[in-house]
Amino acid sequence: MTLEVRVHRRLGEFEIDVDFRAGPGITALFGRSGCGKTSIVNMIAGLLKPDRGRISVDGRALYDSNLGLDIPVHRRRVACVFQDARLFPNLTVRKNLLYGLRLAPRKARFTSFDHVVELLGIAALLDRRPGALSGGEKQRVAIGRALLTSPGILLMDEPLASLDAQRKAEIVPYIERLRRDFGLSMVYVSHAIEEVLRLADTVVMLQEGKVSAVGPLEETLGRIELYPVMGRKEAGSALATIVIAHDDTDALTTLRFDGGTLQIPRVNLPTGTHLRIHVRARDVALAVQRPDGISIRNILPGRVTEMADSAGAYVEVKVAIGGSSLVSRITRQAARELTVAIGHDVYLLIKSIAIDTNSLGILPPADYLPRITATARETIPGARSGEGEELLDVPLH
Amino acid sequence: MGHDELQALRLSLQVAICSVLAGMPLALVVASVLARCRFPGKALVDALIHLPLVVPPVVTGYLLLLLLGRHGIVGAWLYEQFDIVFAFRWTGAVIAAMVMSFPLMVRPIRLSMENVDRRLEDAARTLGASPARVFLSVTLPLAIPGIVVAALLGFARSLGEFGATITFVGNIPGETRTLSSAIYTFMQTPEGDRSALHLAIVSLGISLLALVASEYCARRAQAVVHGI
């Protein structure tokens, strides 16, 4: 699946001018509130008309100002999950789910009512009305309703934004399942980096109506010049890892990545699970010698490849460790006193408890989107990935 | 109750029900156009629809006679081409009631349609629903409370119609003598006081019943629309 979006649209003083392509999997439109994410999604859906440009899915144009083409919303086969669910309040959950199913051409259907109901765990809700559902339940039904139209592409506009942390944690595994079970392409709009980290394969970073970066998640998040866009607090690296061991006595889990191993608090996942972790730059300390007698469990040797000086007190230092890289944020003063420079060998120190278990992204089997090197996989005898139900059983707090 | 009283009652109910049934589709179309579309001259259309509310009913009846009377502009043509006559027929009473109650029917439907969440309509479109289907499957069901109110107001206004009716279709027993005309007639006749009182009480009862029933229906509809 390829989604091509090249649109221009003026909204009062604000101007959206974007041009990007997205491949299969989940593409995150990421940016702060008011950067035009929702408008772009509305233009893909056909709810907002661009001034000019072209939008196509797999080469099929949905909109093309040069050709005077503007396929009406209901014939685009682009389903939406909105932040506010938008279930029909007068219909039961069952009828909400069936609404789009009946309208989908028979040939195009790739899933069945029963399958979706089971997948989203909404069998018990079928005869209720939306007014009697919790926020998380509504959103699951909304996902089901969109899915049953068998769309060519699924747009999700901040589907978790109005939910509390617990409800979010309840929904995320279902979104991961959609990617795994249907190989469905999704555009996921979010201003929350932890959601993007957990779910996205490709990131389109937006700033004031313009694209500031597009690319695979790990690569894009590794671009330290973009950190101001991401927000200083949450900015950090995404690391593709694989679960290799659990230590029950100390309640720790060991992850391997291309370049070393990391210890994090115990997660309830089978060994062999492909996991993406978020390492915030502010949680990574830097040393020029291997420190002794220190509580920090993860000490990783690497080499400085990039440094970005920002206006504040900080410097972002990108360090290559094997085939991966991590970013550390240190004060400018520290960088000067330690004489950190590109090409120097340094040690990165990461507290185990600093790894945000909320943003652990369970990746599909490696053959779906190869991102872990062969060496990493070979070190784990008999490791298999993408095991069924247990995968969803991640403790999120 | 005597034969004349029952006849007037039956005729009135018949005229009021027919007026609501015949007026409803038109009211739905006009209300949705007013609620959803923007076009030049919208204010004029709006004013024309509301005209019967402010014009004296007798004038409306007179205009109807000029328009639809057997020698009227449209009436003559209808008579010659299709042998259809409205003047001094009960069908004419339906038309008079319909015209008089039309603004009262359009208004609540329009208001409730304007209150239907456009975002739900957008959601339906992304699920593959054509504009016509969106209207029938989302807008209309969610506007039901307004439609119920419209039906009641239309029914009540039709039941009480007097001025336009008597001007347009007269006061013919068994044909156009509705409740109001009948009460008026009984009051003019020496021994008619009892009958007039009977009919007055009956119309009071019907109005009360309609009010209670519509209140109940509107409540039910509200509950359904709000998904409770």
PDB file of C-alpha atoms in Angstrom, chain A residues 45-47 73-75 77-80 82 84-91 96 99-104 129-132 145-146 149, chain B residues 117-131 133-138 140-142 144 220-221 223-228:
ATOM      1  CA  ALA A  45     -11.117  11.173   3.824  1.00  0.00           C
ATOM      2  CA  GLY A  46     -12.690  13.755   1.538  1.00  0.00           C
ATOM      3  CA  LEU A  47     -14.352  15.734   4.314  1.00  0.00           C
ATOM      4  CA  VAL A  73     -16.342  10.633   0.568  1.00  0.00           C
ATOM      5  CA  HIS A  74     -18.596   7.596   0.416  1.00  0.00           C
ATOM      6  CA  ARG A  75     -16.816   6.140  -2.603  1.00  0.00           C
ATOM      7  CA  ARG A  77     -13.216   3.417   0.746  1.00  0.00           C
ATOM      8  CA  VAL A  78     -11.272   5.314   3.371  1.00  0.00           C
ATOM      9  CA  ALA A  79     -12.602   4.598   6.842  1.00  0.00           C
ATOM     10  CA  CYS A  80     -12.131   6.904   9.797  1.00  0.00           C
ATOM     11  CA  PHE A  82     -12.438   9.816  15.162  1.00  0.00           C
ATOM     12  CA  ASP A  84     -14.894  11.309  19.676  1.00  0.00           C
ATOM     13  CA  ALA A  85     -15.881   7.848  18.327  1.00  0.00           C
ATOM     14  CA  ARG A  86     -19.006   9.286  16.658  1.00  0.00           C
ATOM     15  CA  LEU A  87     -21.138   6.206  17.124  1.00  0.00           C
ATOM     16  CA  PHE A  88     -24.750   6.618  16.077  1.00  0.00           C
ATOM     17  CA  PRO A  89     -26.478   7.184  19.419  1.00  0.00           C
ATOM     18  CA  ASN A  90     -29.843   5.863  18.266  1.00  0.00           C
ATOM     19  CA  LEU A  91     -28.486   2.499  17.134  1.00  0.00           C
ATOM     20  CA  ASN A  96     -23.520   0.560  14.431  1.00  0.00           C
ATOM     21  CA  TYR A  99     -23.921   0.142   9.226  1.00  0.00           C
ATOM     22  CA  GLY A 100     -20.821   0.176   7.064  1.00  0.00           C
ATOM     23  CA  LEU A 101     -20.649  -3.555   6.476  1.00  0.00           C
ATOM     24  CA  ARG A 102     -23.816  -3.522   4.403  1.00  0.00           C
ATOM     25  CA  LEU A 103     -22.428  -0.693   2.307  1.00  0.00           C
ATOM     26  CA  ALA A 104     -19.109  -2.373   1.505  1.00  0.00           C
ATOM     27  CA  ARG A 129     -26.488   1.583  22.992  1.00  0.00           C
ATOM     28  CA  PRO A 130     -23.453   3.865  22.756  1.00  0.00           C
ATOM     29  CA  GLY A 131     -24.723   5.952  25.674  1.00  0.00           C
ATOM     30  CA  ALA A 132     -24.128   2.983  27.955  1.00  0.00           C
ATOM     31  CA  ARG A 145     -17.363  -0.220  12.618  1.00  0.00           C
ATOM     32  CA  ALA A 146     -14.615   1.273  10.453  1.00  0.00           C
ATOM     33  CA  THR A 149     -16.332  -1.396   5.797  1.00  0.00           C
TER      34      THR A 149
ATOM     35  CA  ASP B 117     -24.503  16.564  14.878  1.00  0.00           C
ATOM     36  CA  ARG B 118     -22.871  17.130  11.496  1.00  0.00           C
ATOM     37  CA  ARG B 119     -19.954  15.028  12.656  1.00  0.00           C
ATOM     38  CA  LEU B 120     -22.226  11.982  12.790  1.00  0.00           C
ATOM     39  CA  GLU B 121     -23.227  12.664   9.206  1.00  0.00           C
ATOM     40  CA  ASP B 122     -19.547  12.926   8.263  1.00  0.00           C
ATOM     41  CA  ALA B 123     -18.885   9.629  10.021  1.00  0.00           C
ATOM     42  CA  ALA B 124     -21.672   7.991   8.017  1.00  0.00           C
ATOM     43  CA  ARG B 125     -20.181   9.315   4.797  1.00  0.00           C
ATOM     44  CA  THR B 126     -16.776   7.833   5.599  1.00  0.00           C
ATOM     45  CA  LEU B 127     -18.533   4.518   6.223  1.00  0.00           C
ATOM     46  CA  GLY B 128     -19.748   4.557   2.638  1.00  0.00           C
ATOM     47  CA  ALA B 129     -23.177   6.161   2.894  1.00  0.00           C
ATOM     48  CA  SER B 130     -24.325   8.312  -0.030  1.00  0.00           C
ATOM     49  CA  PRO B 131     -25.833  11.730   0.789  1.00  0.00           C
ATOM     50  CA  ARG B 133     -28.615   7.462   2.686  1.00  0.00           C
ATOM     51  CA  VAL B 134     -27.013   9.751   5.244  1.00  0.00           C
ATOM     52  CA  PHE B 135     -30.213  11.791   5.275  1.00  0.00           C
ATOM     53  CA  LEU B 136     -32.475   8.773   5.627  1.00  0.00           C
ATOM     54  CA  SER B 137     -30.349   6.782   8.052  1.00  0.00           C
ATOM     55  CA  VAL B 138     -28.782   9.479  10.240  1.00  0.00           C
ATOM     56  CA  LEU B 140     -34.006  11.798   9.821  1.00  0.00           C
ATOM     57  CA  PRO B 141     -33.909   9.335  12.736  1.00  0.00           C
ATOM     58  CA  LEU B 142     -32.034  11.838  14.881  1.00  0.00           C
ATOM     59  CA  ILE B 144     -37.490  12.340  15.223  1.00  0.00           C
ATOM     60  CA  ARG B 220     -39.310   8.160  23.992  1.00  0.00           C
ATOM     61  CA  ALA B 221     -37.756   9.606  20.854  1.00  0.00           C
ATOM     62  CA  ALA B 223     -34.252   8.782  24.839  1.00  0.00           C
ATOM     63  CA  VAL B 224     -33.620   6.775  21.690  1.00  0.00           C
ATOM     64  CA  VAL B 225     -31.818   9.614  19.965  1.00  0.00           C
ATOM     65  CA  HIS B 226     -29.559  10.140  22.941  1.00  0.00           C
ATOM     66  CA  GLY B 227     -28.799   6.473  23.114  1.00  0.00           C
ATOM     67  CA  ILE B 228     -30.131   5.758  26.566  1.00  0.00           C
TER      68      ILE B 228
END
